[in-house]
């Protein structure tokens, strides 16, 4: 079993829909990251959170430490949101940060 | 601030050839990471440097992969000789000094295709 599980693996939506991507983890963490990867391969960090909720534009990320679960929400989705969304957790190893990645959720938003 | 730079962006080689990738982290970032991401999978850490020292290379296939960060700034990752299964995106990331809690910053990646 992977230490970080995401669902769904693939998601299609119509423009304007509200989207939720879920992430569960089974290890102790110092922080959880939501990352966005476009087809070219580069990764952009969307959020890093260790408790509660963060919002940036149409994106909202929440985390429940007790339940070891996080969600990424996209409101009023748009075709440019089409990408792979990756959940990763940070584990402190010595003095540095070790990331454990989920396998990603591929989102396609159609006009 | 300038982001993490990587080159080349794309590389196509034949099996058994050699290839090298370059990464320049964000200025002041002491920690540098190389990841391998095979299509459909999450990134896998290959090697982690703290300044010019190796912190973790437990998943680096040392018979064919090597990496260096001689002056504690930019880094190169080399594959020699390449195999078909090395086809992947190679991502470089860097992170600020320990305790800043600001996570890792990723470069655009190098997509390697081995024919």
Short mmCIF file of C-alpha atoms in Angstrom, two decimals:
data_model
loop_
_atom_site.label_atom_id
_atom_site.label_comp_id
_atom_site.label_asym_id
_atom_site.label_seq_id
_atom_site.Cartn_x
_atom_site.Cartn_y
_atom_site.Cartn_z
CA UNK A 1 0.00 0.00 0.00
CA UNK A 2 1.32 3.43 -0.94
CA UNK A 3 2.00 5.82 1.90
CA UNK A 4 0.14 8.55 -0.01
CA UNK A 5 -3.06 7.69 -1.84
CA UNK A 6 -5.01 10.01 -4.11
CA UNK A 7 -8.47 9.75 -5.57
CA UNK A 8 -9.72 9.82 -8.15
CA UNK A 9 -6.91 8.88 -10.53
CA UNK A 10 -8.66 10.54 -13.45
CA UNK A 11 -11.29 13.23 -13.43
CA UNK A 12 -13.17 14.98 -16.21
CA UNK A 13 -15.36 18.00 -15.70
CA UNK A 14 -17.30 20.63 -17.60
CA UNK A 15 -16.16 24.21 -17.36
CA UNK A 16 -17.63 25.85 -14.28
CA UNK A 17 -17.96 22.70 -12.18
CA UNK A 18 -16.71 22.43 -8.61
CA UNK A 19 -13.91 19.88 -8.36
CA UNK A 20 -12.58 17.95 -5.38
CA UNK A 21 -9.44 15.82 -5.28
CA UNK A 22 -8.69 13.77 -2.19
CA UNK A 23 -5.47 12.67 -0.56
CA UNK A 24 -4.96 10.23 2.32
CA UNK A 25 -1.66 9.39 3.96
CA UNK A 26 -0.53 6.81 6.47
CA UNK A 27 2.66 8.30 7.92
CA UNK A 28 3.54 11.11 10.29
CA UNK A 29 4.16 14.31 8.41
CA UNK A 30 5.47 17.80 8.95
CA UNK A 31 3.49 19.27 6.06
CA UNK A 32 1.37 18.35 3.06
CA UNK A 33 1.85 19.79 -0.41
CA UNK A 34 -0.44 20.13 -3.38
CA UNK A 35 1.45 20.38 -6.67
CA UNK A 36 0.32 21.01 -10.22
CA UNK A 37 2.04 19.42 -13.19
CA UNK A 38 1.28 20.45 -16.76
CA UNK A 39 1.98 18.22 -19.80
CA UNK A 40 5.44 19.76 -20.32
CA UNK A 41 6.55 18.16 -17.06
CA UNK A 42 7.35 21.09 -14.78
CA UNK A 43 5.82 21.15 -11.32
CA UNK A 44 4.35 24.18 -9.61
CA UNK A 45 3.75 24.23 -5.89
CA UNK A 46 0.17 25.25 -5.13
CA UNK A 47 -0.05 24.87 -1.39
CA UNK A 48 1.95 23.74 1.58
CA UNK A 49 -0.12 23.26 4.72
CA UNK A 50 0.16 21.63 8.10
CA UNK A 51 -3.27 22.48 9.50
CA UNK A 52 -6.61 24.01 8.62
CA UNK A 53 -7.31 25.55 5.28
CA UNK A 54 -5.64 27.75 2.66
CA UNK A 55 -7.15 29.60 -0.27
CA UNK A 56 -5.54 31.06 -3.36
CA UNK A 57 -7.84 32.39 -6.03
CA UNK A 58 -10.19 29.59 -7.08
CA UNK A 59 -8.15 26.95 -5.26
CA UNK A 60 -8.80 25.82 -1.71
CA UNK A 61 -6.82 23.22 0.22
CA UNK A 62 -7.86 21.68 3.52
CA UNK A 63 -6.18 19.21 5.82
CA UNK A 64 -7.44 17.13 8.75
CA UNK A 65 -4.40 15.97 10.70
CA UNK A 66 -6.35 13.58 12.93
CA UNK A 67 -7.90 11.80 9.95
CA UNK A 68 -4.70 12.07 7.84
CA UNK A 69 -6.68 13.44 4.95
CA UNK A 70 -6.51 16.47 2.69
CA UNK A 71 -8.66 17.82 -0.11
CA UNK A 72 -7.97 20.18 -2.97
CA UNK A 73 -10.98 22.05 -4.30
CA UNK A 74 -11.23 24.04 -7.52
CA UNK A 75 -14.21 26.36 -7.81
CA UNK A 76 -15.57 27.49 -11.20
CA UNK A 77 -13.19 25.16 -13.05
CA UNK A 78 -11.70 26.27 -16.36
CA UNK A 79 -9.99 24.37 -19.20
CA UNK A 80 -6.66 25.91 -18.18
CA UNK A 81 -6.97 23.99 -14.89
CA UNK A 82 -6.39 20.79 -16.87
CA UNK A 83 -3.25 19.23 -15.40
CA UNK A 84 -2.06 16.51 -13.08
CA UNK A 85 -2.50 17.38 -9.42
CA UNK A 86 -0.08 15.68 -7.06
CA UNK A 87 -0.35 15.35 -3.31
CA UNK A 88 2.95 14.99 -1.46
CA UNK A 89 3.78 14.81 2.23
CA UNK A 90 6.90 16.04 3.96
CA UNK A 91 8.71 13.88 6.45
CA UNK A 92 11.62 15.34 8.31
CA UNK A 93 14.68 13.12 7.86
CA UNK A 94 17.55 14.41 9.87
CA UNK A 95 17.62 18.13 9.21
CA UNK A 96 16.09 18.03 5.77
CA UNK A 97 12.76 17.55 4.15
CA UNK A 98 11.85 14.27 2.43
CA UNK A 99 8.82 14.30 0.12
CA UNK A 100 6.64 11.28 -0.48
CA UNK A 101 4.45 11.67 -3.54
CA UNK A 102 1.07 10.33 -4.51
CA UNK A 103 0.61 9.11 -8.07
CA UNK A 104 -1.41 12.14 -9.08
CA UNK A 105 -4.91 12.93 -10.31
CA UNK A 106 -5.26 13.75 -13.99
CA UNK A 107 -7.88 16.47 -14.44
CA UNK A 108 -9.39 17.43 -17.75
CA UNK A 109 -11.83 20.35 -17.89
CA UNK A 110 -13.82 20.69 -21.09
CA UNK A 111 -15.35 23.93 -22.35
CA UNK B 1 13.37 35.59 -7.57
CA UNK B 2 14.49 33.41 -10.47
CA UNK B 3 13.23 29.83 -10.33
CA UNK B 4 15.04 26.53 -10.59
CA UNK B 5 16.63 26.24 -14.04
CA UNK B 6 17.12 22.98 -15.89
CA UNK B 7 18.55 22.09 -19.26
CA UNK B 8 17.97 20.63 -21.69
CA UNK B 9 14.17 20.55 -21.64
CA UNK B 10 14.01 17.55 -23.96
CA UNK B 11 16.51 14.87 -24.94
CA UNK B 12 16.21 11.86 -27.21
CA UNK B 13 19.00 9.28 -27.24
CA UNK B 14 19.51 5.67 -28.17
CA UNK B 15 20.01 2.97 -25.58
CA UNK B 16 23.58 2.54 -24.39
CA UNK B 17 24.35 6.21 -25.09
CA UNK B 18 25.25 8.67 -22.34
CA UNK B 19 23.33 11.77 -21.31
CA UNK B 20 23.78 14.58 -18.80
CA UNK B 21 21.30 16.98 -17.27
CA UNK B 22 22.04 20.29 -15.60
CA UNK B 23 20.27 22.09 -12.77
CA UNK B 24 20.78 25.51 -11.25
CA UNK B 25 18.80 25.91 -8.01
CA UNK B 26 17.35 29.08 -6.58
CA UNK B 27 20.09 31.29 -5.14
CA UNK B 28 20.66 30.58 -1.48
CA UNK B 29 18.97 27.18 -1.48
CA UNK B 30 21.31 24.75 0.20
CA UNK B 31 19.36 21.59 -0.54
CA UNK B 32 19.04 20.22 -4.07
CA UNK B 33 17.05 17.19 -5.17
CA UNK B 34 16.96 15.11 -8.35
CA UNK B 35 13.76 13.15 -9.02
CA UNK B 36 12.83 10.65 -11.71
CA UNK B 37 9.21 10.60 -12.81
CA UNK B 38 8.11 7.76 -15.04
CA UNK B 39 4.92 8.34 -17.00
CA UNK B 40 1.85 7.77 -14.84
CA UNK B 41 3.77 7.69 -11.58
CA UNK B 42 4.72 10.20 -8.92
CA UNK B 43 8.29 11.51 -8.75
CA UNK B 44 10.89 9.25 -7.15
CA UNK B 45 13.83 10.79 -5.31
CA UNK B 46 17.14 9.81 -6.87
CA UNK B 47 19.56 11.90 -4.86
CA UNK B 48 19.52 14.74 -2.35
CA UNK B 49 22.39 17.15 -1.73
CA UNK B 50 22.93 19.45 1.21
CA UNK B 51 25.41 22.01 -0.11
CA UNK B 52 27.95 19.79 -1.91
CA UNK B 53 27.42 16.71 0.26
CA UNK B 54 25.11 13.78 -0.47
CA UNK B 55 22.31 13.34 2.09
CA UNK B 56 20.39 10.50 0.45
CA UNK B 57 21.21 8.50 -2.66
CA UNK B 58 19.58 5.24 -1.60
CA UNK B 59 17.41 5.03 -4.72
CA UNK B 60 20.06 6.07 -7.24
CA UNK B 61 21.04 3.19 -9.58
CA UNK B 62 24.73 3.74 -9.01
CA UNK B 63 25.85 1.32 -11.70
CA UNK B 64 24.67 3.78 -14.35
CA UNK B 65 23.61 7.01 -12.68
CA UNK B 66 25.90 9.60 -11.12
CA UNK B 67 25.39 13.11 -9.82
CA UNK B 68 27.59 15.84 -8.52
CA UNK B 69 27.29 19.28 -7.00
CA UNK B 70 30.90 20.26 -6.79
CA UNK B 71 30.64 23.87 -5.60
CA UNK B 72 27.40 23.47 -3.70
CA UNK B 73 25.43 25.43 -6.30
CA UNK B 74 24.53 23.87 -9.64
CA UNK B 75 24.40 20.15 -10.22
CA UNK B 76 24.66 17.61 -13.02
CA UNK B 77 23.00 14.20 -13.28
CA UNK B 78 24.50 11.70 -15.69
CA UNK B 79 23.27 8.39 -17.07
CA UNK B 80 25.85 6.10 -18.64
CA UNK B 81 24.82 3.90 -20.40
CA UNK B 82 21.11 4.64 -20.78
CA UNK B 83 18.46 1.92 -20.86
CA UNK B 84 14.96 2.01 -22.31
CA UNK B 85 13.46 2.11 -18.80
CA UNK B 86 15.29 5.37 -18.09
CA UNK B 87 12.76 7.21 -20.26
CA UNK B 88 11.18 9.65 -17.84
CA UNK B 89 11.02 13.27 -16.75
CA UNK B 90 13.97 14.23 -14.56
CA UNK B 91 13.03 16.94 -12.12
CA UNK B 92 15.34 19.10 -10.10
CA UNK B 93 14.13 20.87 -6.97
CA UNK B 94 15.69 23.02 -4.32
CA UNK B 95 14.65 24.13 -0.87
CA UNK B 96 15.49 27.02 1.39
CA UNK B 97 17.56 26.65 4.55
CA UNK B 98 16.24 24.17 7.10
CA UNK B 99 13.48 25.37 9.31
CA UNK B 100 12.08 27.89 6.87
CA UNK B 101 9.08 25.61 6.23
CA UNK B 102 8.72 26.78 2.67
CA UNK B 103 8.87 23.43 0.91
CA UNK B 104 10.59 22.51 -2.31
CA UNK B 105 10.70 24.51 -5.52
CA UNK B 106 10.70 22.53 -8.74
CA UNK B 107 12.30 23.18 -12.08
CA UNK B 108 10.58 22.62 -15.45
CA UNK B 109 12.07 19.14 -15.83
CA UNK B 110 13.97 17.38 -18.59
CA UNK B 111 12.00 14.85 -20.61
CA UNK B 112 14.29 12.00 -21.64
CA UNK B 113 13.31 9.51 -24.31
CA UNK B 114 15.54 6.46 -24.78
CA UNK B 115 14.99 4.63 -28.08
#
